[in-house]
mmCIF file of C-alpha atoms in Angstrom:
data_model
loop_
_atom_site.group_PDB
_atom_site.id
_atom_site.type_symbol
_atom_site.label_atom_id
_atom_site.label_comp_id
_atom_site.label_asym_id
_atom_site.label_seq_id
_atom_site.Cartn_x
_atom_site.Cartn_y
_atom_site.Cartn_z
ATOM 1 C CA MET A 1 -4.089 -25.144 -19.777
ATOM 2 C CA ARG A 2 -2.695 -22.112 -21.770
ATOM 3 C CA LEU A 3 -2.006 -18.868 -19.247
ATOM 4 C CA ASN A 4 -3.832 -15.777 -20.811
ATOM 5 C CA TYR A 5 -3.110 -11.834 -19.620
ATOM 6 C CA LYS A 6 -6.527 -12.630 -17.055
ATOM 7 C CA HIS A 7 -3.953 -14.686 -15.451
ATOM 8 C CA THR A 8 -1.317 -12.281 -14.924
ATOM 9 C CA ILE A 9 -3.777 -10.015 -13.654
ATOM 10 C CA ALA A 10 -4.969 -12.605 -11.432
ATOM 11 C CA ALA A 11 -0.968 -13.340 -9.896
ATOM 12 C CA CYS A 12 -0.849 -9.715 -9.359
ATOM 13 C CA TYR A 13 -3.601 -9.537 -7.286
ATOM 14 C CA VAL A 14 -2.821 -12.333 -5.091
ATOM 15 C CA ALA A 15 0.463 -10.294 -4.785
ATOM 16 C CA TYR A 16 -1.135 -7.520 -2.938
ATOM 17 C CA ILE A 17 -2.575 -9.540 -0.652
ATOM 18 C CA VAL A 18 0.728 -10.839 0.162
ATOM 19 C CA GLY A 19 1.594 -7.290 0.082
ATOM 20 C CA ALA A 20 -1.040 -7.219 2.632
ATOM 21 C CA ILE A 21 0.408 -10.618 4.441
ATOM 22 C CA ILE A 22 3.735 -8.999 5.058
ATOM 23 C CA ALA A 23 2.616 -4.756 6.827
ATOM 24 C CA ASN A 24 -0.063 -6.613 8.486
ATOM 25 C CA PHE A 25 0.409 -10.002 10.351
ATOM 26 C CA LEU A 26 3.883 -9.142 12.219
ATOM 27 C CA PRO A 27 1.808 -6.032 14.048
ATOM 28 C CA LEU A 28 -1.195 -8.461 15.591
ATOM 29 C CA LEU A 29 1.477 -10.261 17.401
ATOM 30 C CA PHE A 30 3.525 -7.146 18.839
ATOM 31 C CA VAL A 31 1.912 -7.947 22.216
ATOM 32 C CA THR A 32 2.732 -11.268 22.272
ATOM 33 C CA LEU A 33 6.052 -10.963 21.070
ATOM 34 C CA SER A 34 6.911 -8.412 23.793
ATOM 35 C CA GLY A 35 5.343 -11.393 26.553
ATOM 36 C CA GLU A 36 7.034 -14.511 24.707
ATOM 37 C CA TYR A 37 10.595 -13.054 24.225
ATOM 38 C CA ASN A 38 10.849 -10.515 26.807
ATOM 39 C CA LEU A 39 11.369 -7.512 24.190
ATOM 40 C CA SER A 40 10.471 -4.157 25.664
ATOM 41 C CA ILE A 41 7.954 -1.569 22.886
ATOM 42 C CA THR A 42 11.443 0.252 21.876
ATOM 43 C CA LYS A 43 12.688 -2.578 20.565
ATOM 44 C CA ILE A 44 9.212 -3.313 19.063
ATOM 45 C CA THR A 45 9.189 0.219 17.447
ATOM 46 C CA LEU A 46 12.587 -0.804 15.681
ATOM 47 C CA LEU A 47 10.826 -3.620 13.752
ATOM 48 C CA VAL A 48 8.083 -1.385 12.577
ATOM 49 C CA THR A 49 11.115 1.112 12.006
ATOM 50 C CA LEU A 50 13.333 -1.075 10.287
ATOM 51 C CA ASN A 51 10.345 -2.420 7.754
ATOM 52 C CA PHE A 52 9.878 0.691 6.582
ATOM 53 C CA ALA A 53 13.522 1.554 5.850
ATOM 54 C CA VAL A 54 14.255 -1.429 3.935
ATOM 55 C CA GLN A 55 10.762 -0.970 1.873
ATOM 56 C CA LEU A 56 11.785 2.770 0.904
ATOM 57 C CA THR A 57 15.055 2.076 0.406
ATOM 58 C CA VAL A 58 14.013 -1.190 -2.746
ATOM 59 C CA ASP A 59 11.835 1.272 -3.692
ATOM 60 C CA LEU A 60 14.555 3.677 -4.423
ATOM 61 C CA ILE A 61 17.006 1.340 -6.001
ATOM 62 C CA GLY A 62 14.530 -1.179 -7.066
ATOM 63 C CA ALA A 63 13.176 0.515 -10.522
ATOM 64 C CA LYS A 64 16.548 0.095 -11.935
ATOM 65 C CA PHE A 65 17.765 -3.100 -11.370
ATOM 66 C CA CYS A 66 14.521 -4.206 -11.987
ATOM 67 C CA ALA A 67 14.201 -3.170 -15.217
ATOM 68 C CA ARG A 68 17.613 -4.255 -16.035
ATOM 69 C CA ILE A 69 16.727 -8.525 -14.359
ATOM 70 C CA GLY A 70 13.986 -9.009 -15.588
ATOM 71 C CA TYR A 71 9.922 -8.571 -14.807
ATOM 72 C CA ARG A 72 9.558 -12.213 -14.071
ATOM 73 C CA THR A 73 13.542 -13.084 -11.799
ATOM 74 C CA SER A 74 12.257 -9.860 -9.996
ATOM 75 C CA ILE A 75 8.783 -10.501 -9.177
ATOM 76 C CA VAL A 76 9.118 -13.899 -8.303
ATOM 77 C CA GLY A 77 12.029 -13.345 -6.501
ATOM 78 C CA ALA A 78 10.542 -11.011 -4.642
ATOM 79 C CA HIS A 79 7.624 -13.535 -3.150
ATOM 80 C CA LEU A 80 10.227 -16.226 -2.509
ATOM 81 C CA PHE A 81 11.776 -13.160 0.085
ATOM 82 C CA ALA A 82 8.127 -12.591 0.867
ATOM 83 C CA ALA A 83 7.707 -16.513 1.895
ATOM 84 C CA VAL A 84 11.041 -16.925 3.538
ATOM 85 C CA GLY A 85 10.909 -14.175 6.086
ATOM 86 C CA LEU A 86 7.288 -15.196 7.399
ATOM 87 C CA VAL A 87 9.284 -18.892 7.814
ATOM 88 C CA PHE A 88 12.468 -16.981 9.713
ATOM 89 C CA LEU A 89 9.613 -15.416 11.699
ATOM 90 C CA ALA A 90 8.156 -18.348 12.767
ATOM 91 C CA VAL A 91 11.570 -20.465 13.249
ATOM 92 C CA LEU A 92 14.658 -18.135 13.453
ATOM 93 C CA PRO A 93 13.771 -16.242 17.617
ATOM 94 C CA SER A 94 13.116 -19.939 19.174
ATOM 95 C CA VAL A 95 16.504 -20.956 18.080
ATOM 96 C CA MET A 96 18.705 -17.649 18.130
ATOM 97 C CA SER A 97 20.847 -17.182 21.362
ATOM 98 C CA ASP A 98 19.177 -13.132 20.986
ATOM 99 C CA PRO A 99 15.246 -13.741 19.307
ATOM 100 C CA MET A 100 15.564 -9.774 18.079
ATOM 101 C CA ILE A 101 18.231 -10.672 15.682
ATOM 102 C CA GLY A 102 15.553 -13.050 14.400
ATOM 103 C CA LEU A 103 13.091 -11.187 14.131
ATOM 104 C CA ILE A 104 15.401 -8.630 12.294
ATOM 105 C CA LEU A 105 15.959 -11.025 10.079
ATOM 106 C CA ALA A 106 12.676 -11.715 9.234
ATOM 107 C CA VAL A 107 11.617 -8.551 9.232
ATOM 108 C CA VAL A 108 14.376 -7.325 6.773
ATOM 109 C CA CYS A 109 14.013 -10.704 4.226
ATOM 110 C CA TYR A 110 10.088 -9.483 3.492
ATOM 111 C CA ALA A 111 10.626 -5.798 3.900
ATOM 112 C CA VAL A 112 12.708 -7.033 0.463
ATOM 113 C CA GLY A 113 9.823 -8.896 -0.463
ATOM 114 C CA GLY A 114 7.604 -5.701 0.069
ATOM 115 C CA GLY A 115 9.185 -2.851 -1.166
ATOM 116 C CA ILE A 116 9.913 -5.301 -4.745
ATOM 117 C CA LEU A 117 6.345 -5.951 -4.741
ATOM 118 C CA GLU A 118 5.022 -2.156 -4.677
ATOM 119 C CA VAL A 119 7.934 -1.241 -6.982
ATOM 120 C CA LEU A 120 6.839 -3.811 -9.888
ATOM 121 C CA VAL A 121 3.032 -4.728 -9.583
ATOM 122 C CA SER A 122 1.275 -1.640 -10.790
ATOM 123 C CA PRO A 123 3.582 -1.829 -14.348
ATOM 124 C CA ILE A 124 2.680 -5.366 -14.765
ATOM 125 C CA VAL A 125 -0.799 -4.771 -14.996
ATOM 126 C CA GLU A 126 -0.194 -1.489 -16.385
ATOM 127 C CA ALA A 127 2.179 -2.896 -19.418
ATOM 128 C CA CYS A 128 -0.312 -5.919 -19.891
ATOM 129 C CA PRO A 129 -3.086 -5.345 -23.080
ATOM 130 C CA THR A 130 -6.168 -3.913 -21.539
ATOM 131 C CA GLU A 131 -8.855 -1.188 -21.915
ATOM 132 C CA ARG A 132 -9.835 -0.033 -18.720
ATOM 133 C CA LYS A 133 -6.458 1.006 -17.710
ATOM 134 C CA ALA A 134 -7.611 2.766 -14.470
ATOM 135 C CA SER A 135 -10.091 0.581 -13.823
ATOM 136 C CA GLU A 136 -7.748 -2.223 -13.650
ATOM 137 C CA MET A 137 -5.604 -0.560 -11.573
ATOM 138 C CA SER A 138 -7.912 0.213 -8.828
ATOM 139 C CA LEU A 139 -9.271 -3.500 -8.563
ATOM 140 C CA LEU A 140 -5.208 -4.447 -8.246
ATOM 141 C CA HIS A 141 -5.297 -2.074 -4.927
ATOM 142 C CA SER A 142 -8.467 -3.127 -3.720
ATOM 143 C CA PHE A 143 -7.183 -7.281 -3.381
ATOM 144 C CA TYR A 144 -4.671 -5.279 -0.609
ATOM 145 C CA CYS A 145 -7.451 -4.321 1.150
ATOM 146 C CA TRP A 146 -9.532 -7.475 1.064
ATOM 147 C CA GLY A 147 -6.037 -9.251 2.344
ATOM 148 C CA TYR A 148 -5.752 -6.747 5.041
ATOM 149 C CA VAL A 149 -9.193 -7.303 5.930
ATOM 150 C CA ALA A 150 -8.024 -10.959 5.505
ATOM 151 C CA VAL A 151 -5.225 -11.040 7.325
ATOM 152 C CA VAL A 152 -6.970 -9.439 10.528
ATOM 153 C CA ALA A 153 -10.243 -11.428 10.494
ATOM 154 C CA ILE A 154 -8.911 -14.620 9.589
ATOM 155 C CA SER A 155 -6.034 -14.501 12.583
ATOM 156 C CA THR A 156 -8.049 -13.272 14.786
ATOM 157 C CA VAL A 157 -10.392 -16.535 14.198
ATOM 158 C CA TYR A 158 -7.173 -18.350 14.319
ATOM 159 C CA PHE A 159 -6.037 -17.270 17.843
ATOM 160 C CA VAL A 160 -9.486 -17.282 19.487
ATOM 161 C CA VAL A 161 -9.664 -20.947 18.062
ATOM 162 C CA PHE A 162 -6.516 -22.377 18.216
ATOM 163 C CA GLY A 163 -4.145 -20.127 21.278
ATOM 164 C CA LEU A 164 -1.683 -17.438 20.549
ATOM 165 C CA ARG A 165 0.636 -19.905 21.838
ATOM 166 C CA ASN A 166 0.261 -21.681 18.458
ATOM 167 C CA TRP A 167 0.836 -18.410 16.044
ATOM 168 C CA ARG A 168 4.403 -19.799 14.372
ATOM 169 C CA ILE A 169 2.029 -22.253 12.761
ATOM 170 C CA LEU A 170 0.113 -19.607 11.208
ATOM 171 C CA ALA A 171 2.811 -17.481 9.941
ATOM 172 C CA LEU A 172 4.054 -21.112 8.397
ATOM 173 C CA ILE A 173 0.301 -20.913 6.776
ATOM 174 C CA TRP A 174 0.340 -17.900 5.235
ATOM 175 C CA ALA A 175 3.940 -18.530 4.099
ATOM 176 C CA ALA A 176 1.915 -20.690 1.785
ATOM 177 C CA VAL A 177 0.402 -18.110 -0.094
ATOM 178 C CA PRO A 178 3.706 -16.166 -1.458
ATOM 179 C CA LEU A 179 5.383 -19.550 -2.378
ATOM 180 C CA LEU A 180 2.375 -20.398 -4.052
ATOM 181 C CA ASN A 181 2.178 -17.582 -6.225
ATOM 182 C CA ALA A 182 5.649 -17.307 -6.796
ATOM 183 C CA VAL A 183 4.705 -20.656 -9.052
ATOM 184 C CA TYR A 184 1.874 -19.697 -10.267
ATOM 185 C CA LEU A 185 3.929 -16.021 -11.496
ATOM 186 C CA MET A 186 6.880 -18.650 -13.486
ATOM 187 C CA PHE A 187 3.608 -19.624 -15.943
ATOM 188 C CA VAL A 188 2.390 -16.864 -16.886
ATOM 189 C CA PRO A 189 2.756 -13.887 -19.717
ATOM 190 C CA ILE A 190 4.421 -10.526 -18.852
ATOM 191 C CA GLU A 191 4.979 -7.446 -20.531
ATOM 192 C CA ARG A 192 7.589 -4.374 -20.006
ATOM 193 C CA LEU A 193 6.032 -1.412 -20.217
ATOM 194 C CA PRO A 194 7.464 0.428 -22.858
ATOM 195 C CA GLY A 195 9.479 3.443 -21.255
ATOM 196 C CA ASP A 196 11.754 0.483 -20.004
ATOM 197 C CA GLU A 197 13.944 0.378 -23.201
ATOM 198 C CA ALA A 198 14.200 3.904 -23.613
ATOM 199 C CA GLU A 199 17.475 5.457 -23.954
ATOM 200 C CA LYS A 200 19.893 7.132 -20.970
ATOM 201 C CA GLY A 201 18.765 9.816 -19.540
ATOM 202 C CA GLY A 202 15.071 8.705 -18.318
ATOM 203 C CA PHE A 203 15.904 9.915 -14.644
ATOM 204 C CA GLY A 204 16.687 13.261 -16.167
ATOM 205 C CA LYS A 205 13.589 13.768 -18.123
ATOM 206 C CA LEU A 206 11.164 12.499 -15.240
ATOM 207 C CA MET A 207 13.050 15.080 -12.943
ATOM 208 C CA THR A 208 12.201 18.000 -15.584
ATOM 209 C CA ASN A 209 8.336 16.742 -15.895
ATOM 210 C CA ARG A 210 5.890 18.881 -14.165
ATOM 211 C CA TYR A 211 3.222 16.632 -14.220
ATOM 212 C CA PHE A 212 5.643 13.919 -12.071
ATOM 213 C CA TRP A 213 6.151 15.944 -9.810
ATOM 214 C CA ILE A 214 2.317 16.767 -9.504
ATOM 215 C CA CYS A 215 1.469 13.322 -9.145
ATOM 216 C CA CYS A 216 4.555 12.570 -6.313
ATOM 217 C CA LEU A 217 2.789 15.221 -4.512
ATOM 218 C CA LEU A 218 -0.350 13.515 -4.536
ATOM 219 C CA MET A 219 1.076 9.992 -3.953
ATOM 220 C CA PHE A 220 2.885 11.588 -1.146
ATOM 221 C CA ALA A 221 -0.424 13.277 0.474
ATOM 222 C CA ALA A 222 -1.987 9.753 -0.855
ATOM 223 C CA GLY A 223 0.106 7.502 1.092
ATOM 224 C CA ALA A 224 0.183 10.103 3.984
ATOM 225 C CA SER A 225 -3.803 10.078 4.260
ATOM 226 C CA GLU A 226 -4.577 6.673 4.281
ATOM 227 C CA LEU A 227 -1.801 5.947 6.737
ATOM 228 C CA SER A 228 -2.222 8.309 10.355
ATOM 229 C CA MET A 229 -5.650 6.847 10.316
ATOM 230 C CA SER A 230 -5.342 3.234 9.657
ATOM 231 C CA GLN A 231 -2.238 3.201 11.540
ATOM 232 C CA TRP A 232 -4.134 4.771 14.683
ATOM 233 C CA ALA A 233 -7.941 2.957 13.878
ATOM 234 C CA SER A 234 -7.355 0.063 16.771
ATOM 235 C CA ALA A 235 -6.212 2.641 19.731
ATOM 236 C CA PHE A 236 -8.961 5.106 18.665
ATOM 237 C CA ALA A 237 -11.629 2.493 18.291
ATOM 238 C CA GLU A 238 -10.145 1.324 21.833
ATOM 239 C CA ALA A 239 -10.302 5.060 23.788
ATOM 240 C CA GLY A 240 -13.090 5.669 22.097
ATOM 241 C CA LEU A 241 -15.544 3.354 22.923
ATOM 242 C CA GLY A 242 -13.309 1.534 25.410
ATOM 243 C CA VAL A 243 -13.517 -1.939 23.391
ATOM 244 C CA SER A 244 -11.494 -4.484 23.898
ATOM 245 C CA LYS A 245 -7.921 -4.950 21.498
ATOM 246 C CA THR A 246 -9.893 -7.604 19.101
ATOM 247 C CA LEU A 247 -13.197 -5.693 19.134
ATOM 248 C CA GLY A 248 -11.729 -2.207 18.433
ATOM 249 C CA ASP A 249 -9.271 -3.940 15.124
ATOM 250 C CA LEU A 250 -12.305 -5.078 13.807
ATOM 251 C CA LEU A 251 -14.003 -1.730 14.062
ATOM 252 C CA GLY A 252 -10.883 -0.028 13.363
ATOM 253 C CA PRO A 253 -8.290 -1.149 10.934
ATOM 254 C CA CYS A 254 -10.204 -4.033 9.448
ATOM 255 C CA LEU A 255 -14.024 -1.612 9.322
ATOM 256 C CA PHE A 256 -10.969 0.681 7.208
ATOM 257 C CA ALA A 257 -9.737 -1.188 5.430
ATOM 258 C CA ALA A 258 -13.019 -2.821 3.831
ATOM 259 C CA LEU A 259 -13.769 0.748 2.609
ATOM 260 C CA MET A 260 -11.120 1.451 1.400
ATOM 261 C CA GLY A 261 -11.729 -1.584 0.025
ATOM 262 C CA SER A 262 -14.997 -0.830 -1.726
ATOM 263 C CA ALA A 263 -14.250 2.365 -2.893
ATOM 264 C CA ARG A 264 -11.776 0.856 -5.323
ATOM 265 C CA GLY A 265 -13.752 -1.932 -5.900
ATOM 266 C CA LEU A 266 -16.842 0.534 -7.152
ATOM 267 C CA TYR A 267 -14.403 3.148 -9.080
ATOM 268 C CA ALA A 268 -13.111 -0.532 -11.125
ATOM 269 C CA LYS A 269 -16.501 -0.783 -11.928
ATOM 270 C CA PHE A 270 -18.047 2.597 -12.445
ATOM 271 C CA ASP A 271 -14.635 4.474 -14.059
ATOM 272 C CA ARG A 272 -15.932 4.852 -17.684
ATOM 273 C CA HIS A 273 -18.578 7.622 -16.086
ATOM 274 C CA LEU A 274 -16.414 9.435 -13.548
ATOM 275 C CA LYS A 275 -13.931 11.507 -14.305
ATOM 276 C CA LEU A 276 -10.201 10.677 -12.060
ATOM 277 C CA PRO A 277 -9.134 14.072 -11.583
ATOM 278 C CA ARG A 278 -12.682 14.958 -10.408
ATOM 279 C CA ILE A 279 -13.325 11.802 -8.364
ATOM 280 C CA LEU A 280 -9.713 12.215 -6.420
ATOM 281 C CA LEU A 281 -10.982 15.927 -5.844
ATOM 282 C CA ILE A 282 -13.704 15.247 -4.079
ATOM 283 C CA SER A 283 -11.891 12.158 -2.578
ATOM 284 C CA GLY A 284 -9.833 14.999 -0.889
ATOM 285 C CA VAL A 285 -12.484 17.131 -0.052
ATOM 286 C CA LEU A 286 -14.211 13.697 1.695
ATOM 287 C CA CYS A 287 -11.135 12.960 3.395
ATOM 288 C CA MET A 288 -10.251 16.075 5.140
ATOM 289 C CA ALA A 289 -14.257 16.172 6.549
ATOM 290 C CA CYS A 290 -13.579 13.064 7.521
ATOM 291 C CA TYR A 291 -10.667 13.540 9.438
ATOM 292 C CA LEU A 292 -12.756 16.614 10.694
ATOM 293 C CA THR A 293 -15.375 14.785 11.870
ATOM 294 C CA ALA A 294 -12.898 12.480 14.018
ATOM 295 C CA ALA A 295 -10.600 14.382 15.464
ATOM 296 C CA LEU A 296 -13.331 17.203 17.246
ATOM 297 C CA ILE A 297 -17.028 15.532 16.984
ATOM 298 C CA PRO A 298 -16.862 14.654 20.755
ATOM 299 C CA GLN A 299 -19.551 11.684 20.201
ATOM 300 C CA PRO A 300 -17.573 8.127 20.323
ATOM 301 C CA VAL A 301 -19.775 6.566 17.384
ATOM 302 C CA VAL A 302 -20.109 9.714 14.992
ATOM 303 C CA ALA A 303 -16.168 9.834 15.269
ATOM 304 C CA LEU A 304 -15.721 6.529 14.509
ATOM 305 C CA ILE A 305 -18.092 6.941 11.782
ATOM 306 C CA GLY A 306 -15.544 9.320 10.934
ATOM 307 C CA CYS A 307 -12.844 7.159 11.288
ATOM 308 C CA ALA A 308 -14.162 5.013 8.927
ATOM 309 C CA LEU A 309 -15.532 6.583 6.123
ATOM 310 C CA THR A 310 -11.553 7.730 5.842
ATOM 311 C CA GLY A 311 -11.040 4.517 4.770
ATOM 312 C CA PHE A 312 -13.651 4.930 2.067
ATOM 313 C CA SER A 313 -12.252 8.295 0.360
ATOM 314 C CA VAL A 314 -8.692 7.308 0.171
ATOM 315 C CA GLY A 315 -9.730 4.689 -1.412
ATOM 316 C CA VAL A 316 -8.865 5.613 -4.957
ATOM 317 C CA LEU A 317 -6.018 8.508 -4.205
ATOM 318 C CA TRP A 318 -3.011 5.993 -4.475
ATOM 319 C CA PRO A 319 -4.226 4.123 -7.729
ATOM 320 C CA GLY A 320 -5.848 7.065 -9.284
ATOM 321 C CA THR A 321 -2.278 8.768 -8.757
ATOM 322 C CA PHE A 322 -0.641 5.820 -10.328
ATOM 323 C CA SER A 323 -2.979 5.854 -13.372
ATOM 324 C CA LEU A 324 -2.243 9.753 -13.733
ATOM 325 C CA GLY A 325 1.028 9.208 -13.851
ATOM 326 C CA ALA A 326 0.958 6.700 -16.407
ATOM 327 C CA GLU A 327 -1.388 8.298 -18.628
ATOM 328 C CA LYS A 328 0.499 12.004 -18.663
ATOM 329 C CA ILE A 329 3.876 10.305 -18.728
ATOM 330 C CA PRO A 330 3.237 6.958 -20.249
ATOM 331 C CA ARG A 331 7.015 5.881 -21.465
ATOM 332 C CA GLY A 332 7.736 6.323 -17.467
ATOM 333 C CA GLY A 333 8.659 3.251 -17.162
ATOM 334 C CA THR A 334 9.065 0.829 -13.663
ATOM 335 C CA MET A 335 11.491 3.703 -12.600
ATOM 336 C CA MET A 336 8.963 6.055 -12.753
ATOM 337 C CA PHE A 337 6.813 3.723 -10.333
ATOM 338 C CA GLY A 338 9.218 3.008 -7.979
ATOM 339 C CA LEU A 339 9.440 6.348 -7.371
ATOM 340 C CA PHE A 340 5.693 7.418 -7.190
ATOM 341 C CA ALA A 341 5.885 4.144 -5.224
ATOM 342 C CA LEU A 342 8.480 5.777 -2.954
ATOM 343 C CA ALA A 343 6.967 8.945 -2.497
ATOM 344 C CA GLY A 344 3.362 7.010 -1.798
ATOM 345 C CA ASP A 345 6.025 5.313 1.235
ATOM 346 C CA LEU A 346 7.485 8.261 2.481
ATOM 347 C CA GLY A 347 4.177 9.495 3.244
ATOM 348 C CA CYS A 348 3.350 6.237 4.759
ATOM 349 C CA THR A 349 6.149 6.453 7.163
ATOM 350 C CA ALA A 350 5.467 10.734 7.592
ATOM 351 C CA GLY A 351 1.650 10.826 7.962
ATOM 352 C CA PRO A 352 1.473 8.150 11.407
ATOM 353 C CA SER A 353 4.674 9.780 12.808
ATOM 354 C CA ILE A 354 3.477 13.032 12.859
ATOM 355 C CA VAL A 355 0.605 12.127 13.942
ATOM 356 C CA GLY A 356 2.259 10.892 16.745
ATOM 357 C CA TRP A 357 4.372 13.255 17.381
ATOM 358 C CA ILE A 358 1.351 15.963 17.876
ATOM 359 C CA ALA A 359 -0.727 13.918 20.160
ATOM 360 C CA GLY A 360 2.328 13.529 22.661
ATOM 361 C CA GLY A 361 0.932 9.934 23.946
ATOM 362 C CA SER A 362 -2.580 10.727 24.456
ATOM 363 C CA ASP A 363 -4.262 13.393 22.932
ATOM 364 C CA LEU A 364 -4.888 11.621 19.564
ATOM 365 C CA GLN A 365 -7.827 14.142 18.351
ATOM 366 C CA THR A 366 -5.224 16.963 18.100
ATOM 367 C CA GLY A 367 -2.649 14.462 16.274
ATOM 368 C CA LEU A 368 -6.056 13.909 13.675
ATOM 369 C CA ALA A 369 -6.541 17.332 13.144
ATOM 370 C CA ALA A 370 -3.294 17.725 12.699
ATOM 371 C CA ALA A 371 -3.426 15.268 9.669
ATOM 372 C CA SER A 372 -5.912 16.957 7.952
ATOM 373 C CA VAL A 373 -3.693 18.698 6.404
ATOM 374 C CA PHE A 374 -2.511 16.200 4.291
ATOM 375 C CA PRO A 375 -5.592 15.687 1.939
ATOM 376 C CA VAL A 376 -5.413 19.433 1.765
ATOM 377 C CA LEU A 377 -2.307 18.369 -0.009
ATOM 378 C CA ILE A 378 -4.360 16.235 -2.590
ATOM 379 C CA VAL A 379 -6.916 18.774 -2.994
ATOM 380 C CA VAL A 380 -3.877 21.176 -4.228
ATOM 381 C CA GLY A 381 -2.083 18.451 -5.995
ATOM 382 C CA VAL A 382 -5.882 17.934 -7.988
ATOM 383 C CA LEU A 383 -5.620 21.794 -8.949
ATOM 384 C CA LEU A 384 -2.259 22.052 -9.707
ATOM 385 C CA TYR A 385 -2.926 18.881 -12.379
ATOM 386 C CA LEU A 386 -6.192 20.578 -13.735
ATOM 387 C CA ASN A 387 -3.983 23.587 -14.404
ATOM 388 C CA ARG A 388 -1.527 22.039 -15.935
ATOM 389 C CA ILE A 389 -3.300 20.467 -18.734
ATOM 390 C CA ARG A 390 -5.319 23.725 -19.428
ATOM 391 C CA LYS A 391 -1.591 25.306 -19.786
ATOM 392 C CA ASP A 392 -0.599 22.703 -21.915
ATOM 393 C CA GLU A 393 -4.100 22.938 -23.954
ATOM 394 C CA ARG A 394 -3.681 26.629 -24.325
ATOM 395 C CA SER A 395 0.050 26.038 -25.767
ATOM 396 C CA LEU A 396 -1.170 23.597 -28.088
ATOM 397 C CA ILE A 397 -3.702 25.698 -29.320
ATOM 398 C CA LYS A 398 -1.367 28.787 -29.721
#
């Protein structure tokens, strides 16, 4: 069988599922690991912080070395890092004298893979010779959502059937996904973005491009708007409805991710009839309304609906900003996508941290109300983008 660019895009879909596995499997085991290895909440929190720190570092330096090493070598290597990290997670904590060291090695290993995936998957799809770039980008990012749903749902069913004590076997099963996709990616056609062959000084050109900074603001706000709610969705569902942890995961982050994926899928289907800046503007306003509903409405069911609908409202923000940047800065290359991922991950780190800090461990509604400032930044960013376009058009007329 001759592999074409449809296979390339399909492999990238699976790559985002890999990203969902390495981002969301370990948090499902926090309580189990804490009891099994006698780990404090502080040590568990260190694993979360370490994961974000490593991915941010890879975002920062990855664009430069991935372009030099080559897309194929880098993306295959990212999958191998992810697979090895999941194998380490299953094996090292049980065989090392200090289980925490084994967990740290596993997290660092698959976080490196996750960081490279964030830098490279979108540019690889953008470089494919397809006509509907925004549609492909939105559909691509929807697979992270469906991967998120699959990780939570399949893992929950597995734990019910086989018991939490057999979590290591599930980790090895999940490790097979990046390993098999790494083989797939060795044979699909992969193109490079035109900006990667540009002359030196590309970084300086980006730093002076106003569209670049507007897109960075949008990426930061998109990441913060998404993670501020998704990271607290399970706790919100449990506290608001008094349900079990399993049902809280399904009603909270799982429903959030399903609606986020639905929004991305719908935009991918109807993008020809929609204007992306207008959709981003509407998304920002809807997201702000969802946050305020979740935070201020006292009825638990209504508040949970606001929480879930936040997933739908943020769906197009991240891939839509990638598409805006690619359209206005066509020679931004891998570096531009890497810096966008860095800005987005900074938002992913800052958003939930600010919610937790303001909530003070008890007043989650206040923290979510404060987080409504992030969708406001989305609205501001889109308005700045539209204003910049008008100024450029007037200068061309003159």
